[in-house]
Amino acid sequence: MEDETCETDSINEDILNAPLIEAEEPGKLELDSTGYFIIVPQPDKRTILAKHYSYDKELLRMIEGRDARSIYRTIIRYGWVSTLNHAAYLGQELTRAEIAMRVGFVYVQE
């Protein structure tokens, strides 16, 4: 019978050797110099609309897509966010909007 080494032994060893870092509480909100987004699910069209505004409340552009990933990748590709915090927030909110639309819940942006 061959020696059967279990892959989980290697994974468990990795876990034991990796440092565990405790997540920090969110600090003060830092505004993104590129502006802000209002996310609007459109269930009748099965799309999500992300409206990009300047801080002067000027509508700069609208990005429409069928899923969160296509919208946030477009926003990142064109540089319409300038901070990682804003990009992460948008990914989270767009995903929440997508899920809410798919299951029929009301989406409220945080």
PDB file of C-alpha atoms in Angstrom:
ATOM      1  CA  MET A   1       0.000   0.000   0.000  1.00  0.00           C
ATOM      2  CA  GLU A   2       1.366   3.409  -0.980  1.00  0.00           C
ATOM      3  CA  ASP A   3       2.062   6.082   1.572  1.00  0.00           C
ATOM      4  CA  GLU A   4      -0.963   8.347   1.388  1.00  0.00           C
ATOM      5  CA  THR A   5      -0.091  11.891   2.356  1.00  0.00           C
ATOM      6  CA  CYS A   6      -3.078  14.043   2.874  1.00  0.00           C
ATOM      7  CA  GLU A   7      -3.158  17.491   1.286  1.00  0.00           C
ATOM      8  CA  THR A   8      -4.934  18.790   4.361  1.00  0.00           C
ATOM      9  CA  ASP A   9      -1.770  18.147   6.390  1.00  0.00           C
ATOM     10  CA  SER A  10       0.074  20.614   4.161  1.00  0.00           C
ATOM     11  CA  ILE A  11      -2.780  23.132   4.388  1.00  0.00           C
ATOM     12  CA  ASN A  12      -2.914  22.830   8.184  1.00  0.00           C
ATOM     13  CA  GLU A  13       0.854  23.343   8.362  1.00  0.00           C
ATOM     14  CA  ASP A  14       0.515  26.483   6.222  1.00  0.00           C
ATOM     15  CA  ILE A  15      -2.155  27.792   8.572  1.00  0.00           C
ATOM     16  CA  LEU A  16       0.045  27.180  11.593  1.00  0.00           C
ATOM     17  CA  ASN A  17       2.982  29.003   9.993  1.00  0.00           C
ATOM     18  CA  ALA A  18       1.041  31.997   8.618  1.00  0.00           C
ATOM     19  CA  PRO A  19       0.623  35.088  10.786  1.00  0.00           C
ATOM     20  CA  LEU A  20      -2.939  35.878  11.894  1.00  0.00           C
ATOM     21  CA  ILE A  21      -3.725  39.566  11.634  1.00  0.00           C
ATOM     22  CA  GLU A  22      -6.795  40.930  13.349  1.00  0.00           C
ATOM     23  CA  ALA A  23      -8.966  43.129  11.140  1.00  0.00           C
ATOM     24  CA  GLU A  24      -9.101  46.799  12.060  1.00  0.00           C
ATOM     25  CA  GLU A  25     -12.296  48.710  12.637  1.00  0.00           C
ATOM     26  CA  PRO A  26     -13.048  51.118   9.782  1.00  0.00           C
ATOM     27  CA  GLY A  27     -11.613  54.552  10.381  1.00  0.00           C
ATOM     28  CA  LYS A  28     -12.803  57.931   9.219  1.00  0.00           C
ATOM     29  CA  LEU A  29     -14.299  57.946   5.723  1.00  0.00           C
ATOM     30  CA  GLU A  30     -11.905  59.327   3.134  1.00  0.00           C
ATOM     31  CA  LEU A  31     -13.631  60.791   0.099  1.00  0.00           C
ATOM     32  CA  ASP A  32     -12.408  59.764  -3.343  1.00  0.00           C
ATOM     33  CA  SER A  33     -11.270  62.760  -5.386  1.00  0.00           C
ATOM     34  CA  THR A  34     -12.943  61.271  -8.473  1.00  0.00           C
ATOM     35  CA  GLY A  35     -16.436  61.700  -6.994  1.00  0.00           C
ATOM     36  CA  TYR A  36     -19.119  59.326  -5.757  1.00  0.00           C
ATOM     37  CA  PHE A  37     -21.560  56.770  -7.154  1.00  0.00           C
ATOM     38  CA  ILE A  38     -25.278  56.228  -6.704  1.00  0.00           C
ATOM     39  CA  ILE A  39     -26.264  52.626  -7.420  1.00  0.00           C
ATOM     40  CA  VAL A  40     -29.703  51.943  -8.881  1.00  0.00           C
ATOM     41  CA  PRO A  41     -30.951  48.406  -9.557  1.00  0.00           C
ATOM     42  CA  GLN A  42     -33.314  48.283 -12.554  1.00  0.00           C
ATOM     43  CA  PRO A  43     -35.190  44.971 -12.128  1.00  0.00           C
ATOM     44  CA  ASP A  44     -37.474  45.607 -15.104  1.00  0.00           C
ATOM     45  CA  LYS A  45     -34.412  45.745 -17.382  1.00  0.00           C
ATOM     46  CA  ARG A  46     -32.410  43.221 -15.313  1.00  0.00           C
ATOM     47  CA  THR A  47     -29.561  45.702 -15.104  1.00  0.00           C
ATOM     48  CA  ILE A  48     -27.821  47.847 -12.512  1.00  0.00           C
ATOM     49  CA  LEU A  49     -27.063  51.504 -13.120  1.00  0.00           C
ATOM     50  CA  ALA A  50     -24.121  53.203 -11.415  1.00  0.00           C
ATOM     51  CA  LYS A  51     -24.353  56.998 -11.644  1.00  0.00           C
ATOM     52  CA  HIS A  52     -21.038  58.795 -11.148  1.00  0.00           C
ATOM     53  CA  TYR A  53     -21.215  62.320  -9.702  1.00  0.00           C
ATOM     54  CA  SER A  54     -18.718  65.041  -8.893  1.00  0.00           C
ATOM     55  CA  TYR A  55     -18.885  66.594  -5.436  1.00  0.00           C
ATOM     56  CA  ASP A  56     -20.564  69.567  -7.129  1.00  0.00           C
ATOM     57  CA  LYS A  57     -23.451  67.138  -7.817  1.00  0.00           C
ATOM     58  CA  GLU A  58     -22.748  67.125 -11.564  1.00  0.00           C
ATOM     59  CA  LEU A  59     -23.612  63.815 -13.224  1.00  0.00           C
ATOM     60  CA  LEU A  60     -20.363  62.760 -14.910  1.00  0.00           C
ATOM     61  CA  ARG A  61     -21.421  59.428 -16.432  1.00  0.00           C
ATOM     62  CA  MET A  62     -23.657  56.401 -16.039  1.00  0.00           C
ATOM     63  CA  ILE A  63     -22.450  52.820 -16.218  1.00  0.00           C
ATOM     64  CA  GLU A  64     -25.044  50.135 -16.883  1.00  0.00           C
ATOM     65  CA  GLY A  65     -24.461  46.413 -16.667  1.00  0.00           C
ATOM     66  CA  ARG A  66     -26.108  43.093 -15.961  1.00  0.00           C
ATOM     67  CA  ASP A  67     -23.896  42.228 -12.989  1.00  0.00           C
ATOM     68  CA  ALA A  68     -21.729  43.818 -10.316  1.00  0.00           C
ATOM     69  CA  ARG A  69     -18.459  42.493 -11.718  1.00  0.00           C
ATOM     70  CA  SER A  70     -18.845  44.041 -15.171  1.00  0.00           C
ATOM     71  CA  ILE A  71     -19.693  47.428 -13.659  1.00  0.00           C
ATOM     72  CA  TYR A  72     -16.896  47.602 -11.107  1.00  0.00           C
ATOM     73  CA  ARG A  73     -14.340  46.314 -13.603  1.00  0.00           C
ATOM     74  CA  THR A  74     -15.387  49.047 -16.043  1.00  0.00           C
ATOM     75  CA  ILE A  75     -15.124  51.685 -13.310  1.00  0.00           C
ATOM     76  CA  ILE A  76     -11.648  50.483 -12.335  1.00  0.00           C
ATOM     77  CA  ARG A  77     -10.448  50.101 -15.942  1.00  0.00           C
ATOM     78  CA  TYR A  78     -11.252  53.727 -16.748  1.00  0.00           C
ATOM     79  CA  GLY A  79      -9.865  55.083 -13.467  1.00  0.00           C
ATOM     80  CA  TRP A  80     -13.173  56.432 -12.158  1.00  0.00           C
ATOM     81  CA  VAL A  81     -12.076  55.500  -8.616  1.00  0.00           C
ATOM     82  CA  SER A  82      -8.755  56.524  -7.143  1.00  0.00           C
ATOM     83  CA  THR A  83      -8.688  54.721  -3.798  1.00  0.00           C
ATOM     84  CA  LEU A  84      -8.756  51.050  -2.871  1.00  0.00           C
ATOM     85  CA  ASN A  85     -11.332  51.780  -0.156  1.00  0.00           C
ATOM     86  CA  HIS A  86     -13.719  53.264  -2.709  1.00  0.00           C
ATOM     87  CA  ALA A  87     -13.176  50.367  -5.116  1.00  0.00           C
ATOM     88  CA  ALA A  88     -13.845  47.826  -2.354  1.00  0.00           C
ATOM     89  CA  TYR A  89     -16.953  49.717  -1.233  1.00  0.00           C
ATOM     90  CA  LEU A  90     -18.303  49.814  -4.796  1.00  0.00           C
ATOM     91  CA  GLY A  91     -17.687  46.102  -5.265  1.00  0.00           C
ATOM     92  CA  GLN A  92     -19.576  45.380  -2.048  1.00  0.00           C
ATOM     93  CA  GLU A  93     -22.503  47.685  -2.840  1.00  0.00           C
ATOM     94  CA  LEU A  94     -22.833  46.583  -6.464  1.00  0.00           C
ATOM     95  CA  THR A  95     -22.889  42.957  -5.307  1.00  0.00           C
ATOM     96  CA  ARG A  96     -25.562  43.751  -2.722  1.00  0.00           C
ATOM     97  CA  ALA A  97     -27.620  45.494  -5.430  1.00  0.00           C
ATOM     98  CA  GLU A  98     -27.228  42.519  -7.779  1.00  0.00           C
ATOM     99  CA  ILE A  99     -28.321  40.014  -5.131  1.00  0.00           C
ATOM    100  CA  ALA A 100     -31.253  42.170  -4.030  1.00  0.00           C
ATOM    101  CA  MET A 101     -32.426  42.508  -7.620  1.00  0.00           C
ATOM    102  CA  ARG A 102     -32.151  38.770  -8.277  1.00  0.00           C
ATOM    103  CA  VAL A 103     -34.111  37.730  -5.185  1.00  0.00           C
ATOM    104  CA  GLY A 104     -36.617  40.573  -5.295  1.00  0.00           C
ATOM    105  CA  PHE A 105     -35.509  42.524  -2.226  1.00  0.00           C
ATOM    106  CA  VAL A 106     -35.392  46.303  -2.015  1.00  0.00           C
ATOM    107  CA  TYR A 107     -31.813  47.601  -2.226  1.00  0.00           C
ATOM    108  CA  VAL A 108     -30.763  50.572  -0.092  1.00  0.00           C
ATOM    109  CA  GLN A 109     -27.227  51.847  -0.623  1.00  0.00           C
ATOM    110  CA  GLU A 110     -25.163  52.218   2.550  1.00  0.00           C
TER     111      GLU A 110
END
